[in-house]
CSV table of N, CA and C in Angstrom, one decimal:
chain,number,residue,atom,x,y,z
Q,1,UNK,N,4.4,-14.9,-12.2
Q,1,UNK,CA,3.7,-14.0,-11.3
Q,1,UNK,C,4.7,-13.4,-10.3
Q,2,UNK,N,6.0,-14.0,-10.3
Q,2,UNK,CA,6.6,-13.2,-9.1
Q,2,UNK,C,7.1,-12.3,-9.2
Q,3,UNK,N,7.9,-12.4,-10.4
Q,3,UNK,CA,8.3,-11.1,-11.1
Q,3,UNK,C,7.4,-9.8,-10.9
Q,4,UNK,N,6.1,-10.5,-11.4
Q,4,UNK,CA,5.2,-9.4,-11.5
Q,4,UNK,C,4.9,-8.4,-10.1
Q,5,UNK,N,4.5,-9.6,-8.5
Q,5,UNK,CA,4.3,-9.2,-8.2
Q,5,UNK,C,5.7,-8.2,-6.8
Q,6,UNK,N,7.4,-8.8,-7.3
Q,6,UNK,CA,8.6,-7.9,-6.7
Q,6,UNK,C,7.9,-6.4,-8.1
Q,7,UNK,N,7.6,-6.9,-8.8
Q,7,UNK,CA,7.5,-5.0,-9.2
Q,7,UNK,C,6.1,-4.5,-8.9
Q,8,UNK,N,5.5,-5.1,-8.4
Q,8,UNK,CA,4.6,-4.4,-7.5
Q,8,UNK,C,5.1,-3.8,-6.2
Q,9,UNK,N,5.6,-4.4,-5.4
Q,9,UNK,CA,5.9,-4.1,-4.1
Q,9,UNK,C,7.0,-3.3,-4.4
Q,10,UNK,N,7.9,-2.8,-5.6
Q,10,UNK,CA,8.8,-1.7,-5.5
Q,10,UNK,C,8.2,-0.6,-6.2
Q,11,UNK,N,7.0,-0.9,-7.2
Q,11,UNK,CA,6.1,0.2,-7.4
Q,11,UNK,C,5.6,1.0,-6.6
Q,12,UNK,N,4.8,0.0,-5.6
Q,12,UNK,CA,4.4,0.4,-4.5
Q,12,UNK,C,5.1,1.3,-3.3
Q,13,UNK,N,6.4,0.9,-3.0
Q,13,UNK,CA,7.8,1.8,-2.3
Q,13,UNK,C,7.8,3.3,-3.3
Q,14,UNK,N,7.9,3.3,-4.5
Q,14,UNK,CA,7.8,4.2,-5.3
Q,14,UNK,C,6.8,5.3,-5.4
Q,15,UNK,N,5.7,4.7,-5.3
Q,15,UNK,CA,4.8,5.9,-5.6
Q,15,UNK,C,3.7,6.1,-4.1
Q,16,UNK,N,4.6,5.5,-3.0
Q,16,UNK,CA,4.0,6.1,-1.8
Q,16,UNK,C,4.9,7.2,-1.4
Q,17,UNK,N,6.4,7.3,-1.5
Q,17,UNK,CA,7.3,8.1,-1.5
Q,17,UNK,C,6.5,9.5,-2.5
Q,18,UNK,N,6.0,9.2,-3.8
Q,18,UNK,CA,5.8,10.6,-4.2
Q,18,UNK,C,4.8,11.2,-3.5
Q,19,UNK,N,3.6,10.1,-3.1
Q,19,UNK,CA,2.3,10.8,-2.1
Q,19,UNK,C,2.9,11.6,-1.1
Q,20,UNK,N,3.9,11.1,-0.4
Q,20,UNK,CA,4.3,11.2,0.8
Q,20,UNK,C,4.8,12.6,0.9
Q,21,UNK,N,5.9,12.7,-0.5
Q,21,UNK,CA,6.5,13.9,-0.9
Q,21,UNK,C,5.4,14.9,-1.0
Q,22,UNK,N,4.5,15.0,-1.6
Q,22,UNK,CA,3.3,15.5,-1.9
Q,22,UNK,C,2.7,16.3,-1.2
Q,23,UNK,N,2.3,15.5,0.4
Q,23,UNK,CA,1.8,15.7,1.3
Q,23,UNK,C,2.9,16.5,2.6
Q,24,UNK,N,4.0,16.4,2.4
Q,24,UNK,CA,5.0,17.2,3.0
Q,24,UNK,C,4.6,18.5,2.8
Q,25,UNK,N,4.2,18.7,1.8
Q,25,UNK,CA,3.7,20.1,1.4
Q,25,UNK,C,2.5,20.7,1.6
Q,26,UNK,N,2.0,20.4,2.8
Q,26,UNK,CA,0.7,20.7,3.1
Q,26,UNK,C,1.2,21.2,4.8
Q,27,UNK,N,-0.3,22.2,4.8
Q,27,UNK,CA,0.0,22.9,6.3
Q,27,UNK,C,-0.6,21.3,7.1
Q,28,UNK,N,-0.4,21.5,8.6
Q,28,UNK,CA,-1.0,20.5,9.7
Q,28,UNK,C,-2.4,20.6,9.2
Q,29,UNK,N,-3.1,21.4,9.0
Q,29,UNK,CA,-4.5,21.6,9.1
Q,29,UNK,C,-4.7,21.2,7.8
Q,30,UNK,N,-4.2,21.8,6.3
Q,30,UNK,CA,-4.6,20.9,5.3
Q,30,UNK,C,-4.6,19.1,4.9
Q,31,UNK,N,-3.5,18.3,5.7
Q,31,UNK,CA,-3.1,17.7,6.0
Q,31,UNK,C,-4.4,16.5,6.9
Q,32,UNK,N,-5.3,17.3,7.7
Q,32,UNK,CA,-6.3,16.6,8.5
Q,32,UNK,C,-7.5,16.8,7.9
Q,33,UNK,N,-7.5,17.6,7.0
Q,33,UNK,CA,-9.0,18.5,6.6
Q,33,UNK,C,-9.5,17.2,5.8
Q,34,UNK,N,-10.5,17.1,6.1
Q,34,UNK,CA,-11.7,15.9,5.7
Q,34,UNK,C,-12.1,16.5,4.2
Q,35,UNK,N,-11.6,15.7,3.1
Q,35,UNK,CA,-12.2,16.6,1.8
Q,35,UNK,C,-12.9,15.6,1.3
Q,36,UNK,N,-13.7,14.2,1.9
Q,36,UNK,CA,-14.7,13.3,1.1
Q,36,UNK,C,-14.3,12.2,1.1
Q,37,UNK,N,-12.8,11.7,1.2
Q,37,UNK,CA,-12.3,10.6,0.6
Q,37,UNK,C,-12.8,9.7,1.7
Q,38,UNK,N,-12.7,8.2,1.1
Q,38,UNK,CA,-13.8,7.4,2.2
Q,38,UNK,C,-13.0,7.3,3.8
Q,39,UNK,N,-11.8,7.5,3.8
Q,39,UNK,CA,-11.5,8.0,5.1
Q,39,UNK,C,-11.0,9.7,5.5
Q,40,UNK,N,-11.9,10.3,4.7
Q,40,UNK,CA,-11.8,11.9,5.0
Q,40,UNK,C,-10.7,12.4,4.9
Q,41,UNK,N,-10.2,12.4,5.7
Q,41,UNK,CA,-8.9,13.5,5.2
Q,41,UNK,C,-7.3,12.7,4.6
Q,42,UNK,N,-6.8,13.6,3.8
Q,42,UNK,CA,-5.2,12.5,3.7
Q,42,UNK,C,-4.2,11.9,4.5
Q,43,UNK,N,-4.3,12.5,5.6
Q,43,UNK,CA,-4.1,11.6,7.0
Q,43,UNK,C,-5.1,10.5,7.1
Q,44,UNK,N,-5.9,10.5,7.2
Q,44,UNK,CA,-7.3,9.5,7.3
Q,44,UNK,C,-7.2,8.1,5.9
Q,45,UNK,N,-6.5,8.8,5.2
Q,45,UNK,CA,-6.4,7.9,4.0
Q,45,UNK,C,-4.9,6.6,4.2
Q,46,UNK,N,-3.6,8.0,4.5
Q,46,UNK,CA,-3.0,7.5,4.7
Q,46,UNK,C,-2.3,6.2,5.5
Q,47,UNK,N,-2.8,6.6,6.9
Q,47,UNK,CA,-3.0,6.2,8.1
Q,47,UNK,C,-3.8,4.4,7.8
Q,48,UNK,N,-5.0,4.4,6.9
Q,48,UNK,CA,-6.0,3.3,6.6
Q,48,UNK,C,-5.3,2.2,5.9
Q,49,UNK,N,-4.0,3.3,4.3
Q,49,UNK,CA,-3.4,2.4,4.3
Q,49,UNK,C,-2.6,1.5,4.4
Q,50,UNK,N,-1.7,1.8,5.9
Q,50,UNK,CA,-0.7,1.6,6.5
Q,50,UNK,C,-1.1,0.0,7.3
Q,51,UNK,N,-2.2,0.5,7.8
Q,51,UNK,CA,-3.2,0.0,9.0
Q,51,UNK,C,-3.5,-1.1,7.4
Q,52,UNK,N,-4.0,-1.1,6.7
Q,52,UNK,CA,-4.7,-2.4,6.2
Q,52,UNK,C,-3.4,-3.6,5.8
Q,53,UNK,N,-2.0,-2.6,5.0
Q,53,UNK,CA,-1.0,-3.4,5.1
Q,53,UNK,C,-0.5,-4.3,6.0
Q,54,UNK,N,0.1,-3.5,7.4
Q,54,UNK,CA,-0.4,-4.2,8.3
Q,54,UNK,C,-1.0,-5.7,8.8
Q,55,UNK,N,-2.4,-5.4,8.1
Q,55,UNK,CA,-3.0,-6.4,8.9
Q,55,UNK,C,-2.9,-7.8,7.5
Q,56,UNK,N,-2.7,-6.9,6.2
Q,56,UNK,CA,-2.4,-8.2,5.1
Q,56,UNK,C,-0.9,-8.6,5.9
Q,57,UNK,N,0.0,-7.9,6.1
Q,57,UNK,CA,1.2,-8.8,5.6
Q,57,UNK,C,1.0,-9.4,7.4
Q,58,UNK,N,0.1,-9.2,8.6
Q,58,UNK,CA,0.4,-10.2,9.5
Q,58,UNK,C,-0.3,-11.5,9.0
Q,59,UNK,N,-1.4,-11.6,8.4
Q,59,UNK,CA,-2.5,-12.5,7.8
Q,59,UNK,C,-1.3,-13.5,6.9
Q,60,UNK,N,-0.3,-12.4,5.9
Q,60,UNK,CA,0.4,-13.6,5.1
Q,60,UNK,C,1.7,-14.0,5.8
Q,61,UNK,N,2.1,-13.4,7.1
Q,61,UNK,CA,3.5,-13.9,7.3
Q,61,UNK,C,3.2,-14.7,8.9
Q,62,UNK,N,2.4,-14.1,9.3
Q,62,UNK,CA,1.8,-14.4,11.0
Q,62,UNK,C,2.5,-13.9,12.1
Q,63,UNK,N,3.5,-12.4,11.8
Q,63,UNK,CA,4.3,-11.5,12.3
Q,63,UNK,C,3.5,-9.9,11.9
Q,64,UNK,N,3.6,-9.2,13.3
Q,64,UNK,CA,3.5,-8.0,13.3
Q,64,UNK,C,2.8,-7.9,14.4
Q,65,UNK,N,2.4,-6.3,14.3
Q,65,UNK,CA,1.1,-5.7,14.6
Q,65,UNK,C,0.1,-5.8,13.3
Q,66,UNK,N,-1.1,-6.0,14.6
Q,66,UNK,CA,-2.3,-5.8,12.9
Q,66,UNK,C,-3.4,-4.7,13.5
Q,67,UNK,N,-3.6,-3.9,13.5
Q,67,UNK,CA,-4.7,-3.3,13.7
Q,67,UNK,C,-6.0,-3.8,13.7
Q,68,UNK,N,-7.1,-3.5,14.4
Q,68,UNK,CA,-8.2,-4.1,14.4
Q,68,UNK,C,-9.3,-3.7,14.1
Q,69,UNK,N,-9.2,-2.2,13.7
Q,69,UNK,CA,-10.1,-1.1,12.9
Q,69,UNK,C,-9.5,-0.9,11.8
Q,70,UNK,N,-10.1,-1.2,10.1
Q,70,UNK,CA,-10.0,-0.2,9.4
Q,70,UNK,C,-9.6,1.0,9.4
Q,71,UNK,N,-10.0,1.6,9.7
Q,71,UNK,CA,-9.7,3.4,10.4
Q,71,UNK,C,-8.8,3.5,11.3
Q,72,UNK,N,-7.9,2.8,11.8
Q,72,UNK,CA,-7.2,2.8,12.9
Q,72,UNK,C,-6.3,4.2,12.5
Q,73,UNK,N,-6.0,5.5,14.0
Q,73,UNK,CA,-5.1,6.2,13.4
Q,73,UNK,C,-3.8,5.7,14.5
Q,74,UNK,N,-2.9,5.3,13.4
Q,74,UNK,CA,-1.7,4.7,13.7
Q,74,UNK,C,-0.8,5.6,14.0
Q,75,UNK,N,-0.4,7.0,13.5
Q,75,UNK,CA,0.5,7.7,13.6
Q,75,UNK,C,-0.5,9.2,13.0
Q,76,UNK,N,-0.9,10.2,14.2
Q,76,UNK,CA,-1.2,11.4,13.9
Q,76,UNK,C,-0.6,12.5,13.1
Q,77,UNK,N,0.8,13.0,13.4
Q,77,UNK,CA,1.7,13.5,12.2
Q,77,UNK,C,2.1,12.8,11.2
Q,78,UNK,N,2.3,13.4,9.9
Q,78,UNK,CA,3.1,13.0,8.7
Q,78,UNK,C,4.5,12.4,8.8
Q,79,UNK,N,5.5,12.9,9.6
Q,79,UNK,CA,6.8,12.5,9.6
Q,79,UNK,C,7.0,10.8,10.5
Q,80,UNK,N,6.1,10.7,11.4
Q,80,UNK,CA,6.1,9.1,11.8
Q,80,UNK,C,5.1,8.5,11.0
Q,81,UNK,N,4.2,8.7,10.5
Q,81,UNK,CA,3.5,8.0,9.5
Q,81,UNK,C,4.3,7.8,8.4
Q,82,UNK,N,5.1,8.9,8.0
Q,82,UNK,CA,6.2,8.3,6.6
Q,82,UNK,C,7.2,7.2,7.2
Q,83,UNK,N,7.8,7.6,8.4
Q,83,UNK,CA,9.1,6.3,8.4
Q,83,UNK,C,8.2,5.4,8.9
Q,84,UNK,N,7.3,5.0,9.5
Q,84,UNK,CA,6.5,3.4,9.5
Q,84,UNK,C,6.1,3.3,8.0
Q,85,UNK,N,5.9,4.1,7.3
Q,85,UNK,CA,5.3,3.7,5.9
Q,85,UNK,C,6.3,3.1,5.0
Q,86,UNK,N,7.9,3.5,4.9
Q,86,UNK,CA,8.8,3.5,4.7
Q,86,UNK,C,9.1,1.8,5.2
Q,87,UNK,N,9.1,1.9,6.4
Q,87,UNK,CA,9.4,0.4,7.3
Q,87,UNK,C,9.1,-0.5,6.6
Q,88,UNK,N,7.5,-0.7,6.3
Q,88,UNK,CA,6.5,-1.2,6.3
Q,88,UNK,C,6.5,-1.8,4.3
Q,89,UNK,N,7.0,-0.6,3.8
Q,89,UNK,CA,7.4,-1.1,2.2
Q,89,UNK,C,8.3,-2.1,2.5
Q,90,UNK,N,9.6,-1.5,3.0
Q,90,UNK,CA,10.6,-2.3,2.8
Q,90,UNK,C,10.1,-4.0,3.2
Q,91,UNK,N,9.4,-4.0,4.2
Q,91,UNK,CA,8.5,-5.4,5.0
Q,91,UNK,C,8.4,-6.2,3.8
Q,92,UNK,N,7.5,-5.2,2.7
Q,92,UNK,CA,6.8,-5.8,1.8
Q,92,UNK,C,7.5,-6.3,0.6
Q,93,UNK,N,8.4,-5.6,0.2
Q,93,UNK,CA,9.4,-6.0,-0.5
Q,93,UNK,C,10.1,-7.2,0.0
Q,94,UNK,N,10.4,-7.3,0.8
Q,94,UNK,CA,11.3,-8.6,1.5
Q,94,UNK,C,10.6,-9.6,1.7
Q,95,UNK,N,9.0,-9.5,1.7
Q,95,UNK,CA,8.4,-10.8,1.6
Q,95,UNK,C,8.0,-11.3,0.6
Q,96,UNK,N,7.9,-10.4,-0.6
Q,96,UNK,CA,7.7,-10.5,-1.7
Q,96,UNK,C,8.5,-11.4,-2.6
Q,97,UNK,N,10.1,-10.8,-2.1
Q,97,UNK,CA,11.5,-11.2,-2.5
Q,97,UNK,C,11.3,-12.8,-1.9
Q,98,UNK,N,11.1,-13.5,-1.1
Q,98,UNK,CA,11.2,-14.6,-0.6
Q,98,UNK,C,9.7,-15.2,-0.7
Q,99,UNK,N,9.1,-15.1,-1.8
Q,99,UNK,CA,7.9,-16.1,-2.0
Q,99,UNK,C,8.6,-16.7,-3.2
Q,100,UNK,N,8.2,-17.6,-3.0
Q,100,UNK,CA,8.5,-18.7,-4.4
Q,100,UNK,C,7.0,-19.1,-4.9
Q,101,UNK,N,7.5,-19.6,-6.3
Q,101,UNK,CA,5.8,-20.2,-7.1
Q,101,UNK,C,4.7,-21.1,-6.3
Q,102,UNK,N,5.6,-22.0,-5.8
Q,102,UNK,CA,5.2,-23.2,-4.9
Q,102,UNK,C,3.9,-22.7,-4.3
Q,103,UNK,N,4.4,-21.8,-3.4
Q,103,UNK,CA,3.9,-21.1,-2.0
Q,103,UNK,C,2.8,-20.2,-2.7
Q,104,UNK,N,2.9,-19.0,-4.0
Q,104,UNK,CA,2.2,-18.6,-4.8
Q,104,UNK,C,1.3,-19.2,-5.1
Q,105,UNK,N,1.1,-20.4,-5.1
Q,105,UNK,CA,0.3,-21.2,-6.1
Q,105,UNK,C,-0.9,-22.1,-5.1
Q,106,UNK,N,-0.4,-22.0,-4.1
Q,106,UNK,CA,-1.2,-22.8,-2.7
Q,106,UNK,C,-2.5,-21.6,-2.4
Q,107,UNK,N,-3.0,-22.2,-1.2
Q,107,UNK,CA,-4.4,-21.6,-1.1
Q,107,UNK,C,-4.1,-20.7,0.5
Q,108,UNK,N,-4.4,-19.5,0.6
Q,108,UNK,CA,-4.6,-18.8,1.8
Q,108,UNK,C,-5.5,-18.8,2.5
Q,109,UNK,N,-5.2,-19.2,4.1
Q,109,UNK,CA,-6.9,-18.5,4.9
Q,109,UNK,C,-6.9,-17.8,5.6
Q,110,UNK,N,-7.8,-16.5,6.1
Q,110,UNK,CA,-7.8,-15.5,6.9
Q,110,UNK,C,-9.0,-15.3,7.3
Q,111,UNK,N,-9.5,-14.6,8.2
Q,111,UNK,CA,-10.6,-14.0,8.9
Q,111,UNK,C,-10.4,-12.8,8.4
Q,112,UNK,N,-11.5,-11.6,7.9
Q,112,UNK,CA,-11.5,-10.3,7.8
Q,112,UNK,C,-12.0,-9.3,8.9
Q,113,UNK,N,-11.8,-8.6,9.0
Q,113,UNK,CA,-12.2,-7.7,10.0
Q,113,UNK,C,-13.6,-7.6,10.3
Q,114,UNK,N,-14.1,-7.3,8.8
Q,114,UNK,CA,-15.3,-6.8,8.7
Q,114,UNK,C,-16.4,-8.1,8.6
Q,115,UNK,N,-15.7,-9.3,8.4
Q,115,UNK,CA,-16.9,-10.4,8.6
Q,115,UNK,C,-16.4,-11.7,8.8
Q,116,UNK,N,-16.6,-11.9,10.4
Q,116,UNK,CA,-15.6,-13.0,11.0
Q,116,UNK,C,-15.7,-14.3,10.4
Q,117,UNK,N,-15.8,-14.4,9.1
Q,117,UNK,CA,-15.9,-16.0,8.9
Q,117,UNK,C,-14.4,-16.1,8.2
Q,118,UNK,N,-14.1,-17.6,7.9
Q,118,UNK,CA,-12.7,-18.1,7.8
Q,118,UNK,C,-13.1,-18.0,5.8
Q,119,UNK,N,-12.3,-17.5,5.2
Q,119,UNK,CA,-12.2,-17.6,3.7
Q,119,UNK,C,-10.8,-17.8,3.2
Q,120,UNK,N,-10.9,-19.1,2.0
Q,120,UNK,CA,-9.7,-19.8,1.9
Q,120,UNK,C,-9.6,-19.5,0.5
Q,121,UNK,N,-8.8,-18.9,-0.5
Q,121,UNK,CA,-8.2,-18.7,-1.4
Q,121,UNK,C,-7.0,-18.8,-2.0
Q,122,UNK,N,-6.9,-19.0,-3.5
Q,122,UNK,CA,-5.7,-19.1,-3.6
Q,122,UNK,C,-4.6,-17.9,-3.2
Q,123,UNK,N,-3.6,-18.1,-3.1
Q,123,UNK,CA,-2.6,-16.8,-2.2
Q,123,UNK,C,-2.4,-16.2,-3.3
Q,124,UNK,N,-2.2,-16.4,-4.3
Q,124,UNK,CA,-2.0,-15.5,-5.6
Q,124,UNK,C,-2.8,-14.1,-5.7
Q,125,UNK,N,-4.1,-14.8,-5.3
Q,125,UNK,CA,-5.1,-14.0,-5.5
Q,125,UNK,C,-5.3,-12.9,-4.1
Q,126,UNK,N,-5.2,-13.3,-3.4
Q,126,UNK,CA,-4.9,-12.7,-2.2
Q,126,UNK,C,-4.1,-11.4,-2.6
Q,127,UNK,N,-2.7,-11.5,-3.2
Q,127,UNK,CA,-1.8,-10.5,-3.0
Q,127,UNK,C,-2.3,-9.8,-4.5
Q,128,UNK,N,-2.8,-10.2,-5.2
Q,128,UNK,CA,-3.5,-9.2,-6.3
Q,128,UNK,C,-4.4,-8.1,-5.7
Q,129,UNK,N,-4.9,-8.4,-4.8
Q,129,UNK,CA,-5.8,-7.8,-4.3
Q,129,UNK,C,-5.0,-6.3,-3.2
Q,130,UNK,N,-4.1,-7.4,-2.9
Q,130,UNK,CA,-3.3,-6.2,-1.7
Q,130,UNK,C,-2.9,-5.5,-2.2
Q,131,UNK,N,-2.5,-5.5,-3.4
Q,131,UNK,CA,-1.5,-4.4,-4.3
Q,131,UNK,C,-2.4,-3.2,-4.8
Q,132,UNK,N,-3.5,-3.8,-5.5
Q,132,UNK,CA,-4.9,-3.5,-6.1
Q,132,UNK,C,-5.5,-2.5,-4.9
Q,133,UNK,N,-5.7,-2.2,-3.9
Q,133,UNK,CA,-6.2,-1.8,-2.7
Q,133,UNK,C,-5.1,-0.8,-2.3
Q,134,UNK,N,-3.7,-0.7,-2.7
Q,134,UNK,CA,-3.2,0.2,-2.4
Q,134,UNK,C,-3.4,1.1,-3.7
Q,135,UNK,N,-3.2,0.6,-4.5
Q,135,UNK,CA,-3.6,1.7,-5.6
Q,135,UNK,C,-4.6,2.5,-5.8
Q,136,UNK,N,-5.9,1.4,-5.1
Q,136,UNK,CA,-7.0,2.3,-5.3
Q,136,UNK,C,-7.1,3.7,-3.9
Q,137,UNK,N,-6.6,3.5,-2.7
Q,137,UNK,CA,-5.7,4.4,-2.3
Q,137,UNK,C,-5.3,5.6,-2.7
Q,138,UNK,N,-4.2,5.2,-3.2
Q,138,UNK,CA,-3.5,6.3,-3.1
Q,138,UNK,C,-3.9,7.0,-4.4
Q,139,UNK,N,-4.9,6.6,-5.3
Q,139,UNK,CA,-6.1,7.4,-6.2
Q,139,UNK,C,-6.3,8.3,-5.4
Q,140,UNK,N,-7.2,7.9,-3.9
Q,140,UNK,CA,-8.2,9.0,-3.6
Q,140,UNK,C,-6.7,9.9,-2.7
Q,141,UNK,N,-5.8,9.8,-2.2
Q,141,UNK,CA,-4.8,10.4,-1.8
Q,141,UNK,C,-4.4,11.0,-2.9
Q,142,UNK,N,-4.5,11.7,-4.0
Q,142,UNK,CA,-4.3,12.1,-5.3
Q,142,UNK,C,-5.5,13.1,-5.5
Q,143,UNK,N,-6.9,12.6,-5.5
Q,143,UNK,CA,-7.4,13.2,-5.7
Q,143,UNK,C,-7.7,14.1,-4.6
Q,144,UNK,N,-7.4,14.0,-3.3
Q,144,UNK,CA,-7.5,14.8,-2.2
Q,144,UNK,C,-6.3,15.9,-2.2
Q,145,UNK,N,-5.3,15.2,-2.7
Q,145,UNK,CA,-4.2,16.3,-3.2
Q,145,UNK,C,-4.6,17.5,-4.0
Q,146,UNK,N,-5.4,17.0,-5.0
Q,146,UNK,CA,-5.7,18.0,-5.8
Q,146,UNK,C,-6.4,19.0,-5.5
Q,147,UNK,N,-7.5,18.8,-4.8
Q,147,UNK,CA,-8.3,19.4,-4.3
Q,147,UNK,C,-8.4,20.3,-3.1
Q,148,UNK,N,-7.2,19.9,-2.9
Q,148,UNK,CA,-6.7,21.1,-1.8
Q,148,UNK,C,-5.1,22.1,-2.5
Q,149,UNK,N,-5.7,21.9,-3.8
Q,149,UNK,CA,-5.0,22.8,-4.6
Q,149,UNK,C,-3.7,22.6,-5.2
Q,150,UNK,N,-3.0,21.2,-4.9
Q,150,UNK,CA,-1.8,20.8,-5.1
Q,150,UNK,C,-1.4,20.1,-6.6
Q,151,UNK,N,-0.5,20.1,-7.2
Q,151,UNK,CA,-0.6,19.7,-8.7
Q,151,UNK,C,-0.4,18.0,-8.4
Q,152,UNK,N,-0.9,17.9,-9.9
Q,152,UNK,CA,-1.5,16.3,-10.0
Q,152,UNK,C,-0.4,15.6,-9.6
Q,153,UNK,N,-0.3,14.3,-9.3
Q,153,UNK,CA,0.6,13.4,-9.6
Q,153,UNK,C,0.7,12.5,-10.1
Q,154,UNK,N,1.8,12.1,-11.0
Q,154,UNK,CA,2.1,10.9,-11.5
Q,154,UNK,C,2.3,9.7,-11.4
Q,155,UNK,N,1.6,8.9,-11.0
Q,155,UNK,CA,1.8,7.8,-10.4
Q,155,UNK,C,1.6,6.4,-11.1
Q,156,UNK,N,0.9,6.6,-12.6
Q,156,UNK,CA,1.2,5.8,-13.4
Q,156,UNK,C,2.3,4.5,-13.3
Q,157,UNK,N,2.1,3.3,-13.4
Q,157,UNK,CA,2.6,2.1,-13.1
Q,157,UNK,C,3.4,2.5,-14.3
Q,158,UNK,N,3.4,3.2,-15.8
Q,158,UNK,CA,4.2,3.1,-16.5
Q,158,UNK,C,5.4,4.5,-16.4
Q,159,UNK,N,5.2,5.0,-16.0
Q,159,UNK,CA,6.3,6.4,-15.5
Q,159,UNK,C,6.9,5.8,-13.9
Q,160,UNK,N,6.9,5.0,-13.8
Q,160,UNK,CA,7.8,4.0,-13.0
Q,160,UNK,C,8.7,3.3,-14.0
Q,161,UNK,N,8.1,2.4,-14.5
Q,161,UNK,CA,8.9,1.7,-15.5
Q,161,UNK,C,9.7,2.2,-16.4
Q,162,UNK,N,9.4,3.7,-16.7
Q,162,UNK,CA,10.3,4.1,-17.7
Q,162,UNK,C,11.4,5.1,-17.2
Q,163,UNK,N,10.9,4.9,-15.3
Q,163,UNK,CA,12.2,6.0,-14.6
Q,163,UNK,C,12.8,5.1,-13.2
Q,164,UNK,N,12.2,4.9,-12.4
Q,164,UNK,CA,13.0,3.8,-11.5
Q,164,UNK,C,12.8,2.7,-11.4
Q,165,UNK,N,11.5,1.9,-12.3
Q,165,UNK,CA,11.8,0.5,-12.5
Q,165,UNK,C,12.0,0.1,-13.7
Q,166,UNK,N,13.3,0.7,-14.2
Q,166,UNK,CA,13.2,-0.1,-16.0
Q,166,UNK,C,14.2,-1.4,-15.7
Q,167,UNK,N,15.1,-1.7,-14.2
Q,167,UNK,CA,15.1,-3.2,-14.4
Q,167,UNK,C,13.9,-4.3,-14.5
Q,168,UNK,N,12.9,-3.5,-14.2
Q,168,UNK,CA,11.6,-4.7,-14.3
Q,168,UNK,C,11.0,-4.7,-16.0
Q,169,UNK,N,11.9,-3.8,-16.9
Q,169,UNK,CA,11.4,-4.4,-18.4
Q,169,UNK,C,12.7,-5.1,-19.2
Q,170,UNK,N,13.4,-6.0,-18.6
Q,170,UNK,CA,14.9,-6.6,-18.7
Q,170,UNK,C,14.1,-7.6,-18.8
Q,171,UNK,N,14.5,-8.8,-19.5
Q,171,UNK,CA,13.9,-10.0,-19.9
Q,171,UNK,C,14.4,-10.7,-19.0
């Protein structure tokens, strides 16, 4: 699983850079405009999931800031929301890089924002989830892209693998 889960966290580096690229290309105003997604606009999306990262990797390392809202807006422009986002991969990657199975294999506890009780799980399962939550993400940051007229993106886990992660299909 660790393997699996270092090419998560450089998938993840990967295909927030193309949203990111994406979204460079939008006016200030298209950029805020509320088009549905469950935090309205692609700033609103973005911003959520910077802010949820955040608050996973203080939960699994016990360093950071964590935000205390869901919704929290962390950074109003695009260009400081990209280099914290940027930061914030690399975070992820480096803690990813320094889990071992041991630790993988043990049980996690956290409080959630949304319902103060203590829940203990395995950590495995925990970071399935963190990965899983960004992807479902940066979906609706896609489909918000589109919809404000911008061409699709590719962001397929496997058009990674067959362009900047094909060390992760090396035996």
């Amino acid at each position: 699983m660790l393997k699996q889960y270092r090419m998560f966290a450089d998938y993840n580096r990967w295909a927030n850079a193309l949203v990111y690229d994406a979204a460079s290309e939008l006016t200030e105003a298209e950029f805020h405009d509320d088009r549905g997604a469950f935090f309205g606009s692609l700033a609103g999306t973005l911003n959520h999931l910077l802010t949820a990262d955040r608050i996973w990797m203080k939960r699994f390392t016990g360093h950071g800031d964590a935000p205390v809202k869901l919704n929290s807006l962390l950074h109003d422009d695009l260009a400081s929301l990209r280099r914290a986002r940027q930061v914030e991969d690399q975070r992820i990657i480096d803690w990813v890089n320094g889990l071992d199975e041991t630790t993988l294999a043990g049980t996690f506890t956290y409080t959630p924002i949304t319902q103060p009780i203590e829940i203990t799980q395995p950590l495995w399962a925990a970071v399935s989830h963190f990965f899983n939550h960004q992807t479902h993400h940066r979906g609706q940051c896609h489909t918000t892209l589109t919809a404000l007229g911008k061409p699709s993106l590719v962001l397929d886990l496997v058009y990674y693998l067959r362009a900047d992660g094909k060390q992760w299909l090396e035996s």
